[in-house]
PDB file of C-alpha atoms and ligand atoms in Angstrom:
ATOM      1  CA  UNK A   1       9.829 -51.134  19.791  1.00  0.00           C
ATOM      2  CA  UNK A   2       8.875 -54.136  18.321  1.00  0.00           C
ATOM      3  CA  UNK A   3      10.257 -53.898  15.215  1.00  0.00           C
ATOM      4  CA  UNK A   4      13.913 -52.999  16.741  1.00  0.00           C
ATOM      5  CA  UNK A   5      15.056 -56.507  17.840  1.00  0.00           C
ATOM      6  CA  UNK A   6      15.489 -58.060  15.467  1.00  0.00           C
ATOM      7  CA  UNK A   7      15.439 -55.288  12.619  1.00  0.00           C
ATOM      8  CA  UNK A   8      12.441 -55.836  10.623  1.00  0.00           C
ATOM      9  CA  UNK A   9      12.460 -53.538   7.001  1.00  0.00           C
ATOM     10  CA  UNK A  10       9.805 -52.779   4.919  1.00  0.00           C
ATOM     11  CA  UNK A  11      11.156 -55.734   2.039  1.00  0.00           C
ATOM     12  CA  UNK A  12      10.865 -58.064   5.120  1.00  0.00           C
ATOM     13  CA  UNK A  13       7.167 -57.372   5.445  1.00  0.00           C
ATOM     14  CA  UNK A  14       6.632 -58.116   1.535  1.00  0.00           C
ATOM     15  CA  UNK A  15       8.758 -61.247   1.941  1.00  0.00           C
ATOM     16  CA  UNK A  16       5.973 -62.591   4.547  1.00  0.00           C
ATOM     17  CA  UNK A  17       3.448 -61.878   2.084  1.00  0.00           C
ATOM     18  CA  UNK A  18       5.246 -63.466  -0.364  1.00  0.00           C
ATOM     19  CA  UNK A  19       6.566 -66.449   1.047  1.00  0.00           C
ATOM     20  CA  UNK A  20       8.200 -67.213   4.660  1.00  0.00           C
ATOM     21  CA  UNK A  21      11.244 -68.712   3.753  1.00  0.00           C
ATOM     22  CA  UNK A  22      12.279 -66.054   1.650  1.00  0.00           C
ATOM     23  CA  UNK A  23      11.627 -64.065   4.501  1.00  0.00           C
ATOM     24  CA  UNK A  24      13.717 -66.099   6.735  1.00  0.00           C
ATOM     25  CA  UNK A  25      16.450 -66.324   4.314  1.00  0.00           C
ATOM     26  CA  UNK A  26      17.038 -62.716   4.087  1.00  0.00           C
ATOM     27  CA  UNK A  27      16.581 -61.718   7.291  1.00  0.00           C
ATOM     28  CA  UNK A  28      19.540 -64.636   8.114  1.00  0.00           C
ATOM     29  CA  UNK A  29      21.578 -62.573   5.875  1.00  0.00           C
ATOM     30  CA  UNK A  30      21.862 -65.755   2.798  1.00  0.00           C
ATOM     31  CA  UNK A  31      21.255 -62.875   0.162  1.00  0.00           C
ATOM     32  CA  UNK A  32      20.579 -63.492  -3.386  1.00  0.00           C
ATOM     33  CA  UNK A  33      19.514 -60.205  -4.696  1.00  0.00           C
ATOM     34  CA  UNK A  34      22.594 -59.007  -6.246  1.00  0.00           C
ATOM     35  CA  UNK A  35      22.364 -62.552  -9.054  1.00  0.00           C
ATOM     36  CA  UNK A  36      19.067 -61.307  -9.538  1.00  0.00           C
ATOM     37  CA  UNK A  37      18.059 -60.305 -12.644  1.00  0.00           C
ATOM     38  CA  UNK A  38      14.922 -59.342 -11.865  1.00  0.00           C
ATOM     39  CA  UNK A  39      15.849 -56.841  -9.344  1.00  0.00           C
ATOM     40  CA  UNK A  40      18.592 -55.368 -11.804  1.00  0.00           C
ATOM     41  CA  UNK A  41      15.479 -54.548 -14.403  1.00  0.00           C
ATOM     42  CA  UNK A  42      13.870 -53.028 -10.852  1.00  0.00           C
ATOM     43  CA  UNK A  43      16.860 -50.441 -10.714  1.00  0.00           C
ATOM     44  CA  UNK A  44      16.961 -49.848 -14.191  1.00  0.00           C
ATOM     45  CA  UNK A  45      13.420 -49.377 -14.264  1.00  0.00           C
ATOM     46  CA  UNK A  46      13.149 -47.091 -11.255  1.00  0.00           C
ATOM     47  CA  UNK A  47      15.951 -45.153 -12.298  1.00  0.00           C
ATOM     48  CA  UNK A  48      14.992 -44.334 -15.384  1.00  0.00           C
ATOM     49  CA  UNK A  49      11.081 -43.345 -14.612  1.00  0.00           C
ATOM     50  CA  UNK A  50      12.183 -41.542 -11.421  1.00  0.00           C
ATOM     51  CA  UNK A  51      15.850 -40.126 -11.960  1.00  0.00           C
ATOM     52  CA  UNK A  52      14.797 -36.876 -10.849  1.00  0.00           C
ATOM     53  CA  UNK A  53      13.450 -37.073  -7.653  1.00  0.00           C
ATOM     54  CA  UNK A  54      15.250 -38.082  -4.055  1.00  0.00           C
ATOM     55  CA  UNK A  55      15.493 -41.428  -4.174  1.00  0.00           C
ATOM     56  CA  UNK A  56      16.066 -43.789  -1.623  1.00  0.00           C
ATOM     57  CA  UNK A  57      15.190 -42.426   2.191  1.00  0.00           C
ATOM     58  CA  UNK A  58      17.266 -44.596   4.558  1.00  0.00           C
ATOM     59  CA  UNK A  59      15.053 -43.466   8.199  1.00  0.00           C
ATOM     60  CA  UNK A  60      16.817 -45.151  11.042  1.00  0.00           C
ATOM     61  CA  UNK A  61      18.434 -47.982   9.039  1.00  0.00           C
ATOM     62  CA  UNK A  62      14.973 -49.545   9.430  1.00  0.00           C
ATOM     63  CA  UNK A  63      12.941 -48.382   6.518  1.00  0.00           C
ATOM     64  CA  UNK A  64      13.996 -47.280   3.192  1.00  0.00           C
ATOM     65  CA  UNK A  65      11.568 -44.780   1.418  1.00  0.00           C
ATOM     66  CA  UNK A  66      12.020 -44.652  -2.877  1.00  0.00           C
ATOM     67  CA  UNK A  67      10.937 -41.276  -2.309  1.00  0.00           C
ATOM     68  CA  UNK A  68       8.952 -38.711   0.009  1.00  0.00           C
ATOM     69  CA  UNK A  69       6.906 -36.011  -1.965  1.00  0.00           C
ATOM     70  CA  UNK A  70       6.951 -33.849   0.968  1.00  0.00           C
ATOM     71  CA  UNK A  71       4.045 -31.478  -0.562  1.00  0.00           C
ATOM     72  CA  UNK A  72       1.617 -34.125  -0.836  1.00  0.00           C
ATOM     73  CA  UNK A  73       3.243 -36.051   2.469  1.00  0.00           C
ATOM     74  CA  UNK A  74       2.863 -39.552   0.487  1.00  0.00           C
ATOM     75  CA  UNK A  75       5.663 -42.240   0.624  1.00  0.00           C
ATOM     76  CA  UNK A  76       6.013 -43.497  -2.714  1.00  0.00           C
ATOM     77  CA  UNK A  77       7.279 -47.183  -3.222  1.00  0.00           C
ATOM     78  CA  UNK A  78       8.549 -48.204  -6.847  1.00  0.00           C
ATOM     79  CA  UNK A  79       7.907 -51.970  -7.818  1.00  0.00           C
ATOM     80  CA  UNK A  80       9.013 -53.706 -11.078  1.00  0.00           C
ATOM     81  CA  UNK A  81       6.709 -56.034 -10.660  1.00  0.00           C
ATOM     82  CA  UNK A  82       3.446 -56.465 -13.633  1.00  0.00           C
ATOM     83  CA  UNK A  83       1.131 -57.802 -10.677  1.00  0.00           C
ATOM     84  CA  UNK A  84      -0.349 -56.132  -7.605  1.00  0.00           C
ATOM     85  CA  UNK A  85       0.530 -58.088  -4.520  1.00  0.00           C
ATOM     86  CA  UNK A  86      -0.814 -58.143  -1.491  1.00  0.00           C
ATOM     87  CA  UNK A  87       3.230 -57.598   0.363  1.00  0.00           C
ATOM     88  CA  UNK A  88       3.500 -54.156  -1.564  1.00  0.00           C
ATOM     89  CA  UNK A  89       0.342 -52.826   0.360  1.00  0.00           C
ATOM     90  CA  UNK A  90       1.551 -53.912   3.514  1.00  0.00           C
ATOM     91  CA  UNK A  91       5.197 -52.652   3.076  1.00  0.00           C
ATOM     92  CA  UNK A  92       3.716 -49.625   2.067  1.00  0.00           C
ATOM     93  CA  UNK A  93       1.664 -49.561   5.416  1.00  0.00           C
ATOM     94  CA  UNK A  94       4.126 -50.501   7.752  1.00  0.00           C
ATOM     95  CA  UNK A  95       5.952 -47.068   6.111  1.00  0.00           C
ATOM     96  CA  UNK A  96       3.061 -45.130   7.065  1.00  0.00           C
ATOM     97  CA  UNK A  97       2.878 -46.759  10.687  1.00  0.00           C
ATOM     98  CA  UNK A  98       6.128 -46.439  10.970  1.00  0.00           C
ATOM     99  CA  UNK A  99       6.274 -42.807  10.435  1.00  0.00           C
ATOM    100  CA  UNK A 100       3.352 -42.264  12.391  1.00  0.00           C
ATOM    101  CA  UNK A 101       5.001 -44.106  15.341  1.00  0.00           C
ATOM    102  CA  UNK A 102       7.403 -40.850  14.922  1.00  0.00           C
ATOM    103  CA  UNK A 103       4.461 -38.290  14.892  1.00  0.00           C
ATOM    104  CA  UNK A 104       4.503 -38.100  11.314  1.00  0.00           C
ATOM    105  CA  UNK A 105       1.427 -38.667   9.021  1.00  0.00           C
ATOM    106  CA  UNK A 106       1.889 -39.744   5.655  1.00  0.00           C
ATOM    107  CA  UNK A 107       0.137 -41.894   2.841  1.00  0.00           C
ATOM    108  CA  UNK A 108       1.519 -43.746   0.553  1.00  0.00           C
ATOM    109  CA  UNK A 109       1.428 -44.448  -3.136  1.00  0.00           C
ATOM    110  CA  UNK A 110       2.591 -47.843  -4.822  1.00  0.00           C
ATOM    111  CA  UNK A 111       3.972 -47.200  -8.069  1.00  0.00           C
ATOM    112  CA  UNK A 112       3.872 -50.011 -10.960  1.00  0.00           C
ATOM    113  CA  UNK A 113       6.365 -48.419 -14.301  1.00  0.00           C
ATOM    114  CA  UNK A 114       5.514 -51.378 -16.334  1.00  0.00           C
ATOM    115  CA  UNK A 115       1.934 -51.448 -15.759  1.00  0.00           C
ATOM    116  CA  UNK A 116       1.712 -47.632 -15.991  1.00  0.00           C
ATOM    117  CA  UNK A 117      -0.430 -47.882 -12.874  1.00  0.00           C
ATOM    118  CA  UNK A 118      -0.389 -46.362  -9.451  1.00  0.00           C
ATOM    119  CA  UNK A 119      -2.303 -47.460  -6.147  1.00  0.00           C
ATOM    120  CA  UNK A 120      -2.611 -45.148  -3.407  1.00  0.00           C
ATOM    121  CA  UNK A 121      -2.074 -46.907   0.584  1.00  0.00           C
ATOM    122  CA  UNK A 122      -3.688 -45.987   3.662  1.00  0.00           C
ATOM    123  CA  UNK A 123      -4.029 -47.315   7.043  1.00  0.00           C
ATOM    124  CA  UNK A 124      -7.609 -48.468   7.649  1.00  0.00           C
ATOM    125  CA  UNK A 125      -9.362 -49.079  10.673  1.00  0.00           C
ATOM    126  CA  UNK A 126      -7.544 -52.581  11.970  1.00  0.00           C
ATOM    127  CA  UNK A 127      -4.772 -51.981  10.073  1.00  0.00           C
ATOM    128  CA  UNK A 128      -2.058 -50.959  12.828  1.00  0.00           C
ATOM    129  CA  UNK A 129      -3.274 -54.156  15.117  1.00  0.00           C
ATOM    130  CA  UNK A 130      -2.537 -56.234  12.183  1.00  0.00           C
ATOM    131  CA  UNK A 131       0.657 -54.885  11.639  1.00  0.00           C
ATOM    132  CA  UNK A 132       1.590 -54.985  14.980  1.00  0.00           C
ATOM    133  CA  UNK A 133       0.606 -59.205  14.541  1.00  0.00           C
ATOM    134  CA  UNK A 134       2.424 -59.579  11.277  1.00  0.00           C
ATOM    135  CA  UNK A 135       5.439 -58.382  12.987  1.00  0.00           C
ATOM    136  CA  UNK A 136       5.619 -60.822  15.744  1.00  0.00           C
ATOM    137  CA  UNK A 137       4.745 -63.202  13.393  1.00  0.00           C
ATOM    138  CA  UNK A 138       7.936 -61.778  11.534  1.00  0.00           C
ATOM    139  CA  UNK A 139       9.673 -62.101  14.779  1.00  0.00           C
ATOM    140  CA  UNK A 140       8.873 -65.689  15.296  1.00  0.00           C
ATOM    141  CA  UNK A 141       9.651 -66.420  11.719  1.00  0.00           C
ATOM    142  CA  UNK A 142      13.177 -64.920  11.612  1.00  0.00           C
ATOM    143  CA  UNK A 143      14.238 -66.346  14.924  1.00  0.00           C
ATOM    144  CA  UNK A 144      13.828 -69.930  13.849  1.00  0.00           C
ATOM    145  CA  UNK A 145      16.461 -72.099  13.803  1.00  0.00           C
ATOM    146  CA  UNK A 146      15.892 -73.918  10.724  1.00  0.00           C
ATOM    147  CA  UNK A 147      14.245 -71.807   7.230  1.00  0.00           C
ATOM    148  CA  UNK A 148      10.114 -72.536   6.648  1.00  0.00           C
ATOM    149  CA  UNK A 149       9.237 -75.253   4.264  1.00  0.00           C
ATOM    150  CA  UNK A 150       9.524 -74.295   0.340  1.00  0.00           C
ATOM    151  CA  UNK A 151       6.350 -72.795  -1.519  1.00  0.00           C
ATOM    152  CA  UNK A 152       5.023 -74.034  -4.581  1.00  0.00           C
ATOM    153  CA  UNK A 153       6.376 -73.435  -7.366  1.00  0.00           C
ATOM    154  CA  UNK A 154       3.906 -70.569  -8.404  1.00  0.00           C
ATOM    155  CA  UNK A 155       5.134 -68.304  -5.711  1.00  0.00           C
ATOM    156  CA  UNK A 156       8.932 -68.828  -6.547  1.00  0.00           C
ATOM    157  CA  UNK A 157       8.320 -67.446 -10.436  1.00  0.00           C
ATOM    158  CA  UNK A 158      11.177 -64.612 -10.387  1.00  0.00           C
ATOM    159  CA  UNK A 159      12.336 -64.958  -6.812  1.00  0.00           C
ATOM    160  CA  UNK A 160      16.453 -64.315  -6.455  1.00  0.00           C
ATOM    161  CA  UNK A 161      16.343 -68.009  -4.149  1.00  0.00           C
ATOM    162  CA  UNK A 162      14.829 -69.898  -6.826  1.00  0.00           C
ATOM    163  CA  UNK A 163      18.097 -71.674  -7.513  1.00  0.00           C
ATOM    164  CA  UNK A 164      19.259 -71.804  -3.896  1.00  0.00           C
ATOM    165  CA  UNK A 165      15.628 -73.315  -3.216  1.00  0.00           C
ATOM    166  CA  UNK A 166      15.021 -75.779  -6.376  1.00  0.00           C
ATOM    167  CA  UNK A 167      18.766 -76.523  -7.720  1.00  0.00           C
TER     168      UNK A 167
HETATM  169  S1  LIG B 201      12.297 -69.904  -4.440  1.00  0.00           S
HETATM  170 FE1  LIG B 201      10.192 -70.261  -3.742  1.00  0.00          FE
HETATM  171  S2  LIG B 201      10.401 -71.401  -1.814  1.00  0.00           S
HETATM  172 FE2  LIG B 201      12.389 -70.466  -2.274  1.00  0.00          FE
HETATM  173  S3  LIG B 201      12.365 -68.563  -1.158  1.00  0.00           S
HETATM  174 FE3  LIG B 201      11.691 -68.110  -3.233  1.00  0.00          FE
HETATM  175  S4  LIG B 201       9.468 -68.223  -3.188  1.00  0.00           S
HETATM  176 FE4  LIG B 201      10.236 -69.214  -1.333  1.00  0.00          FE
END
């Protein structure tokens, strides 16, 4: 499949959203997330609104699920962040798609702790098409030799490259 070669996770799709360098730089393995602070507030966050439910669903080293509520059959993906964003409804999709690609049917559910809001995801009519052209787009992307252009500096607000992009 598609999203085998080269491995393409559900962070990767919100990293296209969000801007394609960052995309290419973590899927070229130049990681920054562990200096993040950001992302440390994400765990703390996450751990301490969800503690007791089964976190983190590794399914075929591809995708990793925050959790599955298996009664309800949602996919449930935590974000730290105080805005909506366009990449956390697409992550969320490719989940579903994903798991339908497996003969599984699921929704999914984005929730926000700080804003004390959730948002539920579902793949609409168009939806797998698109994904299936975001991902070669992803392909394309990753496989370059050389990392897109920078964004403004509006998009890089709380992003763990900001200092490897603007230092
Ligand atoms: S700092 Fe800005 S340009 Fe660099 S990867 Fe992050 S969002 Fe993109």
């Amino acid at each position: 499949m598609i999203f085998e070669n080269p491995r393409i996770t559900g962070v990767m799709v919100n990293y296209y959203f969000h801007c394609k360098r960052q995309l290419w730089l973590f899927a070229n393995q130049i990681t920054m997330e562990h200096s993040s602070e950001l992302v440390l507030i994400g765990k703390i966050l996450s751990d301490a609104f969800y503690k007791n439910r089964d976190r983190d669903i590794n399914i075929d080293n591809m995708i990793m699920i925050d959790w599955f509520d298996f009664d309800g059959g949602i996919v449930h993906e935590v974000k730290k962040s105080d805005s909506f964003e366009e990449g956390h409804i697409w992550q969320v999709k490719y989940y579903i798609y994903y798991l339908k690609k497996k003969g599984m049917n699921a929704k999914g559910k984005i929730n926000y702790p700080k804003l004390r809001r959730e948002i539920y995801v579902e793949l609409g009519v168009g939806d797998e098409e698109k994904i299936v052209e975001l991902l070669n787009e992803i392909v394309e992307i990753v496989r370059g030799e050389i990392p897109p252009v920078k964004t403004n500096r509006v998009e890089c607000k709380g992003c763990s490259y900001f200092e490897f992009c603007w230092s």
